[in-house]
Amino acid sequence: MGRKFFVGGNWKCNGTTSEVKKIVTTLNEAEVPSEDVVEVVVSPPFVFLAYVKSLLRSDFHVAAQNCWVRRGGAFTGEISAEMLVNLGIPWVIIGHSERRQILNESNEFVGDKVGYALSQGLKVIACIGETLEQRESGSTVAVVAAQTKAIADKVSSWENIVLAYEPVWAIGTGKVATPDQAQEVHFELRKWVQVNVGAEVAASTRIIYGGTLHL
């Protein structure tokens, strides 16, 4: 059986209540294939998670944009996996390039976050990708392999993981990745998973692209 298509939308740090309602209304009116064919997930800012979930059509799902690495406590400004589960939010994005680059989240920290989120019953969109300097130096494959290894080291089951390849150099920089460039990295990622995790996981894990693209 083939892998189900996955379409995700990260709204980042954008939106007002009225804007969010307008977007959700548009999504609710959209004609898309059934859930058996494609999985659609939207990721609004934390303050709108419950609001979007209450308005969004039942065949679309909601993701948080991040969650904390362990159980909640004295961690000001963070959101725990347990809180997301309590709200009925099924998905979370972890390791987004903006958090890696701006907030200095390391590969190991991202791996720990993925492992903990999964342990609490969340599904994870795990982000990986290289900077422009890393691409131009020819180290793209090594970089994404190291990022993926840090996740693999903390994961016992890949059933609830989607890998999102999002090259940092193709996000808001004016530079774009070609379909061939994205597919090349996807191929290398799947090969890495096959060798280091297993053929069954490599065949079943969904790998998506999350950057600017010119078709």
mmCIF file with all atom_site columns, C-alpha atoms in Angstrom, residues 130 135 138 140-141 144 165 169 177-192 207 209:
data_model
loop_
_atom_site.group_PDB
_atom_site.id
_atom_site.type_symbol
_atom_site.label_atom_id
_atom_site.label_alt_id
_atom_site.label_comp_id
_atom_site.label_asym_id
_atom_site.label_entity_id
_atom_site.label_seq_id
_atom_site.pdbx_PDB_ins_code
_atom_site.Cartn_x
_atom_site.Cartn_y
_atom_site.Cartn_z
_atom_site.occupancy
_atom_site.B_iso_or_equiv
_atom_site.pdbx_formal_charge
_atom_site.auth_seq_id
_atom_site.auth_comp_id
_atom_site.auth_asym_id
_atom_site.auth_atom_id
_atom_site.pdbx_PDB_model_num
ATOM 1  C CA . GLU A 1 130 ? 20.736 22.638 5.839  1.00 0.00 ? 130 GLU A CA 1
ATOM 2  C CA . ARG A 1 135 ? 24.770 23.395 0.941  1.00 0.00 ? 135 ARG A CA 1
ATOM 3  C CA . GLY A 1 138 ? 28.669 20.146 -0.187 1.00 0.00 ? 138 GLY A CA 1
ATOM 4  C CA . THR A 1 140 ? 23.875 18.790 2.799  1.00 0.00 ? 140 THR A CA 1
ATOM 5  C CA . VAL A 1 141 ? 23.613 15.015 3.119  1.00 0.00 ? 141 VAL A CA 1
ATOM 6  C CA . VAL A 1 144 ? 20.451 16.131 7.356  1.00 0.00 ? 144 VAL A CA 1
ATOM 7  C CA . TYR A 1 165 ? 12.924 18.528 4.709  1.00 0.00 ? 165 TYR A CA 1
ATOM 8  C CA . TRP A 1 169 ? 18.392 28.689 2.490  1.00 0.00 ? 169 TRP A CA 1
ATOM 9  C CA . ALA A 1 177 ? 14.946 24.823 -4.359 1.00 0.00 ? 177 ALA A CA 1
ATOM 10 C CA . THR A 1 178 ? 14.134 23.049 -7.583 1.00 0.00 ? 178 THR A CA 1
ATOM 11 C CA . PRO A 1 179 ? 12.005 19.897 -7.478 1.00 0.00 ? 179 PRO A CA 1
ATOM 12 C CA . ASP A 1 180 ? 15.140 17.950 -8.415 1.00 0.00 ? 180 ASP A CA 1
ATOM 13 C CA . GLN A 1 181 ? 17.069 19.387 -5.462 1.00 0.00 ? 181 GLN A CA 1
ATOM 14 C CA . ALA A 1 182 ? 14.283 18.490 -3.045 1.00 0.00 ? 182 ALA A CA 1
ATOM 15 C CA . GLN A 1 183 ? 13.891 15.000 -4.476 1.00 0.00 ? 183 GLN A CA 1
ATOM 16 C CA . GLU A 1 184 ? 17.638 14.404 -4.307 1.00 0.00 ? 184 GLU A CA 1
ATOM 17 C CA . VAL A 1 185 ? 17.659 15.067 -0.565 1.00 0.00 ? 185 VAL A CA 1
ATOM 18 C CA . HIS A 1 186 ? 14.478 13.024 -0.069 1.00 0.00 ? 186 HIS A CA 1
ATOM 19 C CA . PHE A 1 187 ? 16.185 10.116 -1.812 1.00 0.00 ? 187 PHE A CA 1
ATOM 20 C CA . GLU A 1 188 ? 19.259 10.384 0.410  1.00 0.00 ? 188 GLU A CA 1
ATOM 21 C CA . LEU A 1 189 ? 17.090 10.667 3.530  1.00 0.00 ? 189 LEU A CA 1
ATOM 22 C CA . ARG A 1 190 ? 15.103 7.566  2.669  1.00 0.00 ? 190 ARG A CA 1
ATOM 23 C CA . LYS A 1 191 ? 18.320 5.693  1.917  1.00 0.00 ? 191 LYS A CA 1
ATOM 24 C CA . TRP A 1 192 ? 19.742 6.756  5.298  1.00 0.00 ? 192 TRP A CA 1
ATOM 25 C CA . ILE A 1 207 ? 9.013  12.700 3.748  1.00 0.00 ? 207 ILE A CA 1
ATOM 26 C CA . TYR A 1 209 ? 9.220  19.347 1.502  1.00 0.00 ? 209 TYR A CA 1
#
